[in-house]
Amino acid sequence: MNVAANPNDLSDVIAADKANVWHHLVQHAMFETTDPKIIVEGKGIRVWDATGREMIDAVSGGVWTVNVGYGRERIANAVRDQLVKMNYFAGAAGSIPGALFAQKLIEKMPGMSRVYYSNSGSEANEKAYKMIRQIAHKKYGGVKHKILFRERDYHGTTIAALASGGQPERAAHYGPFPAGFVQVPHCLEYRKQWDVADYGRRAADAIEEVILREGPETVGGLVLEPITAGGGVIVPPEGYWPRVQEICEKYDILLHIDEVVCGMGRTGEWFGYQNFGVKPDIVTMAKGLASGYAAISCTVTTERVFDMFKDDASDPLGYFRDISTFGGCTAGPAAALENMAILEEENLLANTKERGAQLMARLEALKAKYPIVGDVRGMGLFQGVELVADRETREPLDEKIVAKVVAAVGARGVMIGMTNRSLPGLNNTLCLSPGLIVTAAEIDTIAEAIDGALEEISATL
């Protein structure tokens, strides 16, 4: 192992990164003239890069993941202890942390009963799709195989997950896609598609219209984010979710809720769907499940769904014939157990609601102050600020200018995000998701950085 003579000199690390690492979501041409960002250390909701610069991370690891913050020794120790004792065995067998975390998780999810482990949100959603497809063959002669998804929603990076994603820029150049995934309209009232009073119900009715067009006998599943994340931080309007539930029950469609972003307290409840009284058939989760301390995802089902795969033990194709190699890792559930304990012991769901209300108030004040702020929305510590060129027409602000706002916030010591490669012409929403441990003072610092950035950029328009 090569060790630098000066442990504070990371030039060799930066050189190795530039020469060998292929980063996510980055155009690498920029690294011909500048260095990649190397994050060296984190503590609480603060991180330090290779230059020694300290930043408040208001996006929880860049992608809504580090819910309980950085530097949690108890999680690291739990993972280390588990790995020494038993690091892995294929998921056909069980493990102590796997059994114990599944039990704890189901306690937080009334109506759900079974946990299937894998290692990423994309994979968890793939498992759900396979369950829906296999049920179609077992019960409906393969006819009831179509899976509906919503415009603007995102469900992962695999080919099937992209086929079920409502973000065309994410999917561009990756087709052709598998058949049987059908889009339904989004429900963002700020960019309304129908001029009606009860917008939530009307947006849900649009799902029924697609079902009737496709044929109810062909539709087996509906996958939705409880709150749309990368498509613009969209909380469905009042009346939407009850109508969605009614539609799924009416046409015998499995309701699959993708909680990869919203799960584990991000909205102030254990899961986003629990804010709306929804009773899903399948729930998928990853990201905050272990706050990034280990790779883990779960596909959770009701007993009714589970029972469909053991109704005929004599059928060699009847059980769920799926495997996830790294779903057998014990590090994930060991980390998730400690992560959940921290959320409970530190009362972080309550903190999420309190600090979320504070953040929303600060963002609403910025909306009143700056004409380029068109809409503020979100729930808990999951919030978005849609920027516009014209508040009256709601013309989206050019994404290059939105990126300048993000950079100006960063120059003030705070990392925030923005909708990125989602919808052409609509990558104009600032995204905020600080760790659930964030303090009142840190919320103020985040808001002040955004305030200063909006003032700076507004002066150039």
Short mmCIF file of C-alpha atoms in Angstrom, two decimals:
data_model
loop_
_atom_site.label_atom_id
_atom_site.label_comp_id
_atom_site.label_asym_id
_atom_site.label_seq_id
_atom_site.Cartn_x
_atom_site.Cartn_y
_atom_site.Cartn_z
CA MET A 1 0.00 0.00 0.00
CA ASN A 2 1.37 3.41 -0.95
CA VAL A 3 1.21 6.00 1.83
CA ALA A 4 1.82 9.67 1.18
CA ALA A 5 4.83 11.17 3.00
CA ASN A 6 2.59 14.00 4.16
CA PRO A 7 -0.72 12.54 5.40
CA ASN A 8 -2.42 15.92 4.81
CA ASP A 9 -1.32 16.01 1.19
CA LEU A 10 -4.01 14.25 -0.87
CA SER A 11 -2.58 15.13 -4.28
CA ASP A 12 -1.90 11.44 -4.95
CA VAL A 13 -5.51 10.57 -4.13
CA ILE A 14 -6.80 13.30 -6.42
CA ALA A 15 -4.49 12.12 -9.21
CA ALA A 16 -5.66 8.51 -8.75
CA ASP A 17 -9.28 9.65 -8.86
CA LYS A 18 -8.79 11.67 -12.04
CA ALA A 19 -6.97 8.79 -13.72
CA ASN A 20 -9.21 5.89 -12.70
CA VAL A 21 -12.62 6.74 -11.24
CA TRP A 22 -15.74 7.08 -13.39
CA HIS A 23 -18.02 9.32 -11.34
CA HIS A 24 -21.81 9.24 -11.31
CA LEU A 25 -23.78 11.91 -13.17
CA VAL A 26 -20.67 13.88 -14.12
CA GLN A 27 -19.34 15.09 -17.47
CA HIS A 28 -15.64 14.27 -17.04
CA ALA A 29 -14.38 16.76 -19.61
CA MET A 30 -14.33 19.32 -16.78
CA PHE A 31 -11.58 17.36 -15.02
CA GLU A 32 -9.15 18.31 -17.79
CA THR A 33 -8.98 21.75 -16.19
CA THR A 34 -10.17 21.21 -12.62
CA ASP A 35 -9.96 18.60 -9.88
CA PRO A 36 -12.83 16.32 -8.84
CA LYS A 37 -14.32 16.92 -5.43
CA ILE A 38 -13.06 14.40 -2.88
CA ILE A 39 -15.07 14.20 0.35
CA VAL A 40 -12.69 13.16 3.11
CA GLU A 41 -14.62 13.29 6.36
CA GLY A 42 -18.08 13.89 7.80
CA LYS A 43 -19.48 14.68 11.22
CA GLY A 44 -23.11 15.45 11.98
CA ILE A 45 -24.40 17.18 8.85
CA ARG A 46 -21.00 18.67 7.97
CA VAL A 47 -18.43 17.32 5.53
CA TRP A 48 -14.84 18.28 4.68
CA ASP A 49 -13.26 17.96 1.24
CA ALA A 50 -9.66 17.30 0.22
CA THR A 51 -8.85 21.01 0.39
CA GLY A 52 -9.97 21.13 4.02
CA ARG A 53 -13.09 23.12 3.24
CA GLU A 54 -16.05 22.57 5.58
CA MET A 55 -19.58 22.47 4.19
CA ILE A 56 -23.05 21.93 5.61
CA ASP A 57 -24.55 19.05 3.66
CA ALA A 58 -28.20 19.90 3.09
CA VAL A 59 -28.77 16.95 0.72
CA SER A 60 -27.72 14.07 3.01
CA GLY A 61 -24.89 12.64 0.96
CA GLY A 62 -26.03 14.23 -2.29
CA VAL A 63 -28.96 11.85 -2.80
CA TRP A 64 -31.19 11.90 0.31
CA THR A 65 -29.38 9.10 2.13
CA VAL A 66 -27.51 9.99 5.34
CA ASN A 67 -30.57 10.46 7.56
CA VAL A 68 -28.85 10.14 10.96
CA GLY A 69 -25.74 12.09 9.97
CA TYR A 70 -22.07 11.30 9.59
CA GLY A 71 -19.64 9.82 12.10
CA ARG A 72 -21.98 7.41 13.89
CA GLU A 73 -19.51 5.10 15.61
CA ARG A 74 -22.20 2.84 17.02
CA ILE A 75 -23.36 1.93 13.51
CA ALA A 76 -19.79 1.36 12.32
CA ASN A 77 -19.06 -0.75 15.38
CA ALA A 78 -22.21 -2.83 14.92
CA VAL A 79 -21.26 -3.52 11.31
CA ARG A 80 -17.68 -4.38 12.25
CA ASP A 81 -18.77 -6.76 15.01
CA GLN A 82 -21.27 -8.47 12.72
CA LEU A 83 -18.78 -8.89 9.87
CA VAL A 84 -16.26 -10.55 12.15
CA LYS A 85 -18.90 -12.97 13.41
CA MET A 86 -20.73 -13.71 10.15
CA ASN A 87 -20.38 -11.49 7.10
CA TYR A 88 -22.42 -13.27 4.45
CA PHE A 89 -24.51 -16.19 3.43
CA ALA A 90 -26.89 -16.38 0.50
CA GLY A 91 -30.42 -15.24 1.19
CA ALA A 92 -31.82 -18.75 0.90
CA ALA A 93 -30.73 -18.98 4.55
CA GLY A 94 -31.36 -16.47 7.31
CA SER A 95 -29.15 -14.37 9.57
CA ILE A 96 -29.54 -12.90 13.05
CA PRO A 97 -29.52 -9.22 11.96
CA GLY A 98 -31.73 -10.05 8.97
CA ALA A 99 -34.38 -11.62 11.17
CA LEU A 100 -34.22 -8.97 13.88
CA PHE A 101 -34.34 -6.01 11.51
CA ALA A 102 -37.24 -7.50 9.55
CA GLN A 103 -39.15 -7.83 12.82
CA LYS A 104 -38.40 -4.23 13.83
CA LEU A 105 -39.29 -2.93 10.37
CA ILE A 106 -42.64 -4.72 10.23
CA GLU A 107 -43.51 -3.21 13.64
CA LYS A 108 -43.33 0.20 11.93
CA MET A 109 -45.52 -0.87 9.00
CA PRO A 110 -49.00 -2.03 10.08
CA GLY A 111 -50.55 -4.24 7.42
CA MET A 112 -47.22 -5.38 5.99
CA SER A 113 -45.57 -8.66 6.97
CA ARG A 114 -42.69 -9.87 4.79
CA VAL A 115 -39.24 -8.41 4.03
CA TYR A 116 -37.17 -9.37 0.97
CA TYR A 117 -33.55 -8.14 1.10
CA SER A 118 -31.46 -6.80 -1.75
CA ASN A 119 -28.89 -4.02 -1.99
CA SER A 120 -30.19 -0.98 -3.90
CA GLY A 121 -33.40 0.89 -4.54
CA SER A 122 -33.33 -0.02 -8.23
CA GLU A 123 -33.01 -3.68 -7.31
CA ALA A 124 -35.78 -3.49 -4.71
CA ASN A 125 -38.12 -2.09 -7.36
CA GLU A 126 -37.07 -4.76 -9.86
CA LYS A 127 -38.08 -7.39 -7.29
CA ALA A 128 -41.50 -5.77 -6.94
CA TYR A 129 -41.97 -5.77 -10.72
CA LYS A 130 -41.00 -9.44 -10.89
CA MET A 131 -43.51 -10.26 -8.16
CA ILE A 132 -46.27 -8.47 -10.06
CA ARG A 133 -45.32 -10.19 -13.31
CA GLN A 134 -45.11 -13.63 -11.73
CA ILE A 135 -48.49 -13.15 -10.08
CA ALA A 136 -49.88 -12.24 -13.50
CA HIS A 137 -48.74 -15.60 -14.83
CA LYS A 138 -49.79 -17.59 -11.77
CA LYS A 139 -53.28 -16.11 -11.46
CA TYR A 140 -54.21 -14.39 -14.72
CA GLY A 141 -52.63 -16.38 -17.53
CA GLY A 142 -49.99 -13.70 -18.01
CA VAL A 143 -52.55 -11.12 -19.11
CA LYS A 144 -52.56 -8.84 -16.04
CA HIS A 145 -48.90 -7.91 -16.44
CA LYS A 146 -48.83 -4.16 -17.15
CA ILE A 147 -47.31 -1.84 -14.56
CA LEU A 148 -48.39 1.79 -14.43
CA PHE A 149 -46.00 4.53 -13.35
CA ARG A 150 -46.39 8.28 -12.96
CA GLU A 151 -44.86 11.06 -15.01
CA ARG A 152 -42.01 12.77 -13.10
CA ASP A 153 -41.50 9.83 -10.71
CA TYR A 154 -38.20 7.95 -10.59
CA HIS A 155 -37.63 4.32 -9.64
CA GLY A 156 -34.01 3.55 -10.44
CA THR A 157 -31.29 3.13 -13.02
CA THR A 158 -31.69 -0.40 -14.38
CA ILE A 159 -33.34 -0.85 -17.76
CA ALA A 160 -36.66 -2.00 -16.28
CA ALA A 161 -36.53 0.73 -13.63
CA LEU A 162 -35.94 3.32 -16.34
CA ALA A 163 -38.83 1.83 -18.30
CA SER A 164 -41.00 2.58 -15.26
CA GLY A 165 -39.60 6.07 -14.75
CA GLY A 166 -41.37 9.27 -15.67
CA GLN A 167 -38.21 11.27 -16.34
CA PRO A 168 -37.39 11.19 -20.07
CA GLU A 169 -33.91 12.68 -19.72
CA ARG A 170 -32.92 9.87 -17.36
CA ALA A 171 -34.09 7.31 -19.90
CA ALA A 172 -32.71 8.98 -23.04
CA HIS A 173 -30.35 6.78 -25.12
CA TYR A 174 -31.00 3.66 -23.01
CA GLY A 175 -33.84 2.12 -24.99
CA PRO A 176 -35.41 0.08 -26.34
CA PHE A 177 -37.16 -0.71 -23.07
CA PRO A 178 -39.16 -3.76 -22.02
CA ALA A 179 -42.85 -3.61 -22.87
CA GLY A 180 -45.69 -3.39 -20.42
CA PHE A 181 -44.82 -0.19 -18.52
CA VAL A 182 -47.44 2.53 -19.03
CA GLN A 183 -47.26 6.15 -17.89
CA VAL A 184 -50.02 8.05 -16.06
CA PRO A 185 -50.12 11.85 -15.65
CA HIS A 186 -48.34 13.65 -12.83
CA CYS A 187 -50.22 15.38 -10.02
CA LEU A 188 -48.34 18.69 -9.59
CA GLU A 189 -51.06 21.29 -9.14
CA TYR A 190 -48.58 24.16 -9.62
CA ARG A 191 -48.29 23.02 -13.25
CA LYS A 192 -51.89 21.89 -13.49
CA GLN A 193 -53.26 19.97 -16.43
CA TRP A 194 -56.94 20.40 -15.48
CA ASP A 195 -58.78 23.52 -14.39
CA VAL A 196 -60.83 22.02 -11.56
CA ALA A 197 -61.39 22.73 -7.87
CA ASP A 198 -60.71 19.20 -6.55
CA TYR A 199 -57.37 18.80 -8.27
CA GLY A 200 -56.13 15.84 -6.24
CA ARG A 201 -59.10 13.70 -7.12
CA ARG A 202 -58.98 14.78 -10.77
CA ALA A 203 -55.29 13.81 -11.02
CA ALA A 204 -56.10 10.39 -9.55
CA ASP A 205 -59.04 9.98 -11.93
CA ALA A 206 -56.50 10.30 -14.74
CA ILE A 207 -55.01 7.01 -13.55
CA GLU A 208 -58.38 5.33 -13.93
CA GLU A 209 -58.66 6.73 -17.43
CA VAL A 210 -55.37 5.05 -18.38
CA ILE A 211 -56.51 1.78 -16.81
CA LEU A 212 -59.72 1.84 -18.83
CA ARG A 213 -57.80 2.68 -21.99
CA GLU A 214 -55.34 -0.19 -21.48
CA GLY A 215 -57.98 -2.61 -20.20
CA PRO A 216 -58.27 -3.31 -16.45
CA GLU A 217 -57.72 -7.01 -17.08
CA THR A 218 -54.18 -6.18 -18.34
CA VAL A 219 -53.02 -3.95 -15.46
CA GLY A 220 -51.37 -5.72 -12.53
CA GLY A 221 -49.53 -2.99 -10.65
CA LEU A 222 -49.22 0.74 -10.02
CA VAL A 223 -45.92 2.12 -8.74
CA LEU A 224 -45.82 5.61 -7.21
CA GLU A 225 -43.50 7.66 -5.03
CA PRO A 226 -45.44 8.94 -2.00
CA ILE A 227 -43.84 12.31 -2.68
CA THR A 228 -42.10 12.70 -6.02
CA ALA A 229 -38.40 13.31 -5.39
CA GLY A 230 -36.08 14.06 -8.32
CA GLY A 231 -39.03 15.01 -10.52
CA GLY A 232 -39.57 18.20 -8.55
CA VAL A 233 -40.39 17.42 -4.88
CA ILE A 234 -44.14 17.04 -5.43
CA VAL A 235 -46.59 16.38 -2.59
CA PRO A 236 -49.82 15.02 -4.11
CA PRO A 237 -52.80 17.32 -3.52
CA GLU A 238 -55.48 16.53 -0.96
CA GLY A 239 -57.88 13.88 -2.20
CA TYR A 240 -55.32 12.18 -4.42
CA TRP A 241 -54.30 9.21 -2.30
CA PRO A 242 -57.77 8.08 -1.15
CA ARG A 243 -58.89 8.02 -4.77
CA VAL A 244 -55.76 6.10 -5.83
CA GLN A 245 -56.50 3.49 -3.16
CA GLU A 246 -60.09 3.22 -4.33
CA ILE A 247 -59.03 2.74 -7.95
CA CYS A 248 -56.52 0.00 -7.12
CA GLU A 249 -59.08 -1.91 -5.07
CA LYS A 250 -61.74 -1.50 -7.76
CA TYR A 251 -59.59 -3.03 -10.51
CA ASP A 252 -57.57 -5.51 -8.39
CA ILE A 253 -54.28 -3.69 -8.99
CA LEU A 254 -51.34 -4.11 -6.61
CA LEU A 255 -50.31 -0.74 -5.17
CA HIS A 256 -46.53 -0.46 -4.97
CA ILE A 257 -45.16 2.52 -3.04
CA ASP A 258 -41.52 3.44 -3.72
CA GLU A 259 -40.15 4.78 -0.40
CA VAL A 260 -36.50 4.79 -1.44
CA VAL A 261 -36.26 8.53 -0.72
CA CYS A 262 -39.10 9.14 1.74
CA GLY A 263 -38.59 6.09 3.96
CA MET A 264 -36.98 6.06 7.41
CA GLY A 265 -38.34 9.33 8.71
CA ARG A 266 -37.62 11.80 5.93
CA THR A 267 -41.19 13.18 5.96
CA GLY A 268 -41.67 13.02 9.75
CA GLU A 269 -43.35 9.60 9.66
CA TRP A 270 -41.53 6.30 9.32
CA PHE A 271 -42.71 6.15 5.71
CA GLY A 272 -44.11 8.77 3.40
CA TYR A 273 -47.28 6.85 2.60
CA GLN A 274 -48.19 6.92 6.30
CA ASN A 275 -48.91 10.64 5.99
CA PHE A 276 -51.81 9.83 3.68
CA GLY A 277 -53.54 6.78 5.19
CA VAL A 278 -52.58 4.57 2.26
CA LYS A 279 -52.57 0.75 2.54
CA PRO A 280 -50.04 -0.52 -0.01
CA ASP A 281 -49.48 -4.07 -1.16
CA ILE A 282 -45.74 -3.61 -1.76
CA VAL A 283 -43.32 -1.05 -0.32
CA THR A 284 -39.72 -0.63 -1.48
CA MET A 285 -36.97 1.21 0.39
CA ALA A 286 -33.20 1.84 0.44
CA LYS A 287 -31.12 5.05 0.97
CA GLY A 288 -31.95 6.12 4.56
CA LEU A 289 -32.60 2.52 5.59
CA ALA A 290 -29.05 2.36 6.95
CA SER A 291 -28.12 6.03 6.32
CA GLY A 292 -25.43 4.95 3.87
CA TYR A 293 -23.38 3.01 6.42
CA ALA A 294 -23.99 -0.21 4.48
CA ALA A 295 -25.72 -1.18 1.25
CA ILE A 296 -29.24 -2.47 1.86
CA SER A 297 -32.69 -2.34 0.34
CA CYS A 298 -35.96 -4.05 1.14
CA THR A 299 -39.05 -5.06 -0.79
CA VAL A 300 -41.80 -5.40 1.81
CA THR A 301 -45.15 -7.06 1.08
CA THR A 302 -48.41 -7.95 2.71
CA GLU A 303 -49.08 -11.54 3.71
CA ARG A 304 -51.61 -11.72 0.86
CA VAL A 305 -48.88 -11.06 -1.70
CA PHE A 306 -46.51 -13.47 0.04
CA ASP A 307 -49.11 -16.23 0.11
CA MET A 308 -49.50 -16.10 -3.66
CA PHE A 309 -46.02 -17.65 -3.92
CA LYS A 310 -46.69 -20.66 -1.70
CA ASP A 311 -50.23 -21.58 -2.70
CA ASP A 312 -49.13 -24.68 -4.64
CA ALA A 313 -45.97 -26.28 -3.23
CA SER A 314 -45.99 -28.91 -6.01
CA ASP A 315 -45.45 -26.28 -8.72
CA PRO A 316 -41.68 -26.06 -9.44
CA LEU A 317 -42.19 -22.56 -10.83
CA GLY A 318 -44.61 -21.42 -8.16
CA TYR A 319 -42.30 -19.82 -5.61
CA PHE A 320 -40.50 -16.49 -6.07
CA ARG A 321 -37.49 -17.64 -8.06
CA ASP A 322 -35.35 -14.59 -7.51
CA ILE A 323 -31.98 -14.02 -5.89
CA SER A 324 -29.94 -11.01 -4.84
CA THR A 325 -26.35 -12.00 -4.10
CA PHE A 326 -25.65 -9.08 -1.81
CA GLY A 327 -29.07 -9.35 -0.24
CA GLY A 328 -27.29 -11.99 1.83
CA CYS A 329 -24.83 -9.50 3.35
CA THR A 330 -25.30 -9.08 7.09
CA ALA A 331 -23.76 -5.59 7.21
CA GLY A 332 -26.94 -4.00 5.82
CA PRO A 333 -29.47 -5.21 8.40
CA ALA A 334 -26.89 -4.78 11.20
CA ALA A 335 -26.47 -1.12 10.21
CA ALA A 336 -30.21 -0.69 9.71
CA LEU A 337 -30.94 -1.95 13.23
CA GLU A 338 -28.65 0.67 14.76
CA ASN A 339 -29.96 3.34 12.39
CA MET A 340 -33.53 2.66 13.49
CA ALA A 341 -32.48 2.66 17.16
CA ILE A 342 -30.92 6.11 16.72
CA LEU A 343 -34.06 7.43 15.04
CA GLU A 344 -36.10 6.21 18.02
CA GLU A 345 -33.77 7.12 20.88
CA GLU A 346 -33.05 10.64 19.60
CA ASN A 347 -36.69 11.27 18.67
CA LEU A 348 -35.65 12.24 15.16
CA LEU A 349 -39.10 11.91 13.60
CA ALA A 350 -40.32 14.70 15.89
CA ASN A 351 -37.22 16.74 15.07
CA THR A 352 -37.93 16.24 11.38
CA LYS A 353 -41.40 17.72 11.77
CA GLU A 354 -40.19 20.65 13.87
CA ARG A 355 -37.18 21.56 11.74
CA GLY A 356 -39.19 20.88 8.60
CA ALA A 357 -41.79 23.45 9.66
CA GLN A 358 -38.98 25.92 10.37
CA LEU A 359 -37.41 25.32 6.96
CA MET A 360 -40.74 25.68 5.18
CA ALA A 361 -41.38 29.02 6.93
CA ARG A 362 -37.95 30.28 5.87
CA LEU A 363 -38.52 29.18 2.28
CA GLU A 364 -41.96 30.80 2.18
CA ALA A 365 -40.32 34.04 3.30
CA LEU A 366 -37.88 33.75 0.39
CA LYS A 367 -40.83 33.26 -1.96
CA ALA A 368 -42.32 36.51 -0.72
CA LYS A 369 -38.97 38.25 -1.21
CA TYR A 370 -37.80 37.00 -4.61
CA PRO A 371 -39.95 36.91 -7.79
CA ILE A 372 -37.88 34.04 -9.20
CA VAL A 373 -39.26 31.75 -6.49
CA GLY A 374 -42.42 30.37 -8.07
CA ASP A 375 -43.39 27.62 -5.63
CA VAL A 376 -42.24 26.12 -2.34
CA ARG A 377 -43.33 22.59 -1.44
CA GLY A 378 -42.43 19.48 0.48
CA MET A 379 -42.92 17.70 3.77
CA GLY A 380 -40.66 17.23 6.78
CA LEU A 381 -37.01 17.58 5.82
CA PHE A 382 -37.72 16.95 2.16
CA GLN A 383 -38.43 20.26 0.44
CA GLY A 384 -38.14 21.95 -2.93
CA VAL A 385 -38.06 25.48 -4.34
CA GLU A 386 -39.19 25.81 -7.96
CA LEU A 387 -37.51 28.76 -9.68
CA VAL A 388 -39.20 30.62 -12.52
CA ALA A 389 -38.29 33.28 -15.06
CA ASP A 390 -41.78 34.76 -14.80
CA ARG A 391 -44.04 34.21 -11.82
CA GLU A 392 -47.21 35.06 -13.75
CA THR A 393 -46.64 32.69 -16.67
CA ARG A 394 -44.67 30.20 -14.51
CA GLU A 395 -42.03 29.95 -17.22
CA PRO A 396 -39.28 27.77 -15.72
CA LEU A 397 -35.96 29.42 -14.96
CA ASP A 398 -33.23 28.12 -17.27
CA GLU A 399 -31.45 25.21 -15.60
CA LYS A 400 -28.05 26.85 -16.15
CA ILE A 401 -29.20 29.75 -14.00
CA VAL A 402 -30.61 27.33 -11.42
CA ALA A 403 -27.19 25.68 -11.35
CA LYS A 404 -25.65 29.10 -10.66
CA VAL A 405 -27.95 29.44 -7.65
CA VAL A 406 -26.77 26.05 -6.37
CA ALA A 407 -23.14 27.12 -6.89
CA ALA A 408 -23.75 30.43 -5.11
CA VAL A 409 -25.25 28.57 -2.15
CA GLY A 410 -22.20 26.32 -2.17
CA ALA A 411 -19.90 29.34 -2.15
CA ARG A 412 -21.61 30.26 1.13
CA GLY A 413 -20.71 26.92 2.69
CA VAL A 414 -23.91 24.95 2.10
CA MET A 415 -24.46 22.05 -0.32
CA ILE A 416 -27.94 21.83 -1.86
CA GLY A 417 -29.24 19.99 -4.93
CA MET A 418 -31.43 20.63 -7.95
CA THR A 419 -33.53 18.52 -10.26
CA ASN A 420 -31.03 17.08 -12.69
CA ARG A 421 -31.48 15.38 -16.07
CA SER A 422 -35.13 14.74 -15.32
CA LEU A 423 -37.53 16.59 -17.60
CA PRO A 424 -36.47 18.79 -20.54
CA GLY A 425 -37.00 22.43 -19.63
CA LEU A 426 -38.15 21.60 -16.11
CA ASN A 427 -34.88 20.98 -14.27
CA ASN A 428 -35.59 24.09 -12.23
CA THR A 429 -36.27 22.99 -8.64
CA LEU A 430 -33.81 23.40 -5.77
CA CYS A 431 -33.79 20.30 -3.56
CA LEU A 432 -33.19 20.28 0.19
CA SER A 433 -32.97 17.23 2.43
CA PRO A 434 -30.67 17.82 5.41
CA GLY A 435 -30.05 15.04 7.90
CA LEU A 436 -32.84 14.41 10.37
CA ILE A 437 -30.47 15.53 13.15
CA VAL A 438 -30.34 19.11 11.81
CA THR A 439 -30.61 21.86 14.43
CA ALA A 440 -32.58 25.09 14.38
CA ALA A 441 -29.34 27.06 13.99
CA GLU A 442 -28.30 24.92 11.03
CA ILE A 443 -31.68 25.43 9.34
CA ASP A 444 -31.14 29.17 9.69
CA THR A 445 -27.67 28.88 8.17
CA ILE A 446 -29.04 26.90 5.22
CA ALA A 447 -31.84 29.42 4.65
CA GLU A 448 -29.46 32.38 4.89
CA ALA A 449 -27.14 30.83 2.31
CA ILE A 450 -30.06 30.37 -0.10
CA ASP A 451 -31.22 33.92 0.61
CA GLY A 452 -27.79 35.33 -0.24
CA ALA A 453 -27.54 33.23 -3.39
CA LEU A 454 -31.00 34.25 -4.64
CA GLU A 455 -30.13 37.91 -4.04
CA GLU A 456 -26.85 37.54 -5.92
CA ILE A 457 -28.31 35.74 -8.93
CA SER A 458 -31.49 37.84 -9.08
CA ALA A 459 -29.33 40.94 -9.49
CA THR A 460 -27.89 39.50 -12.71
CA LEU A 461 -31.23 38.70 -14.37
#
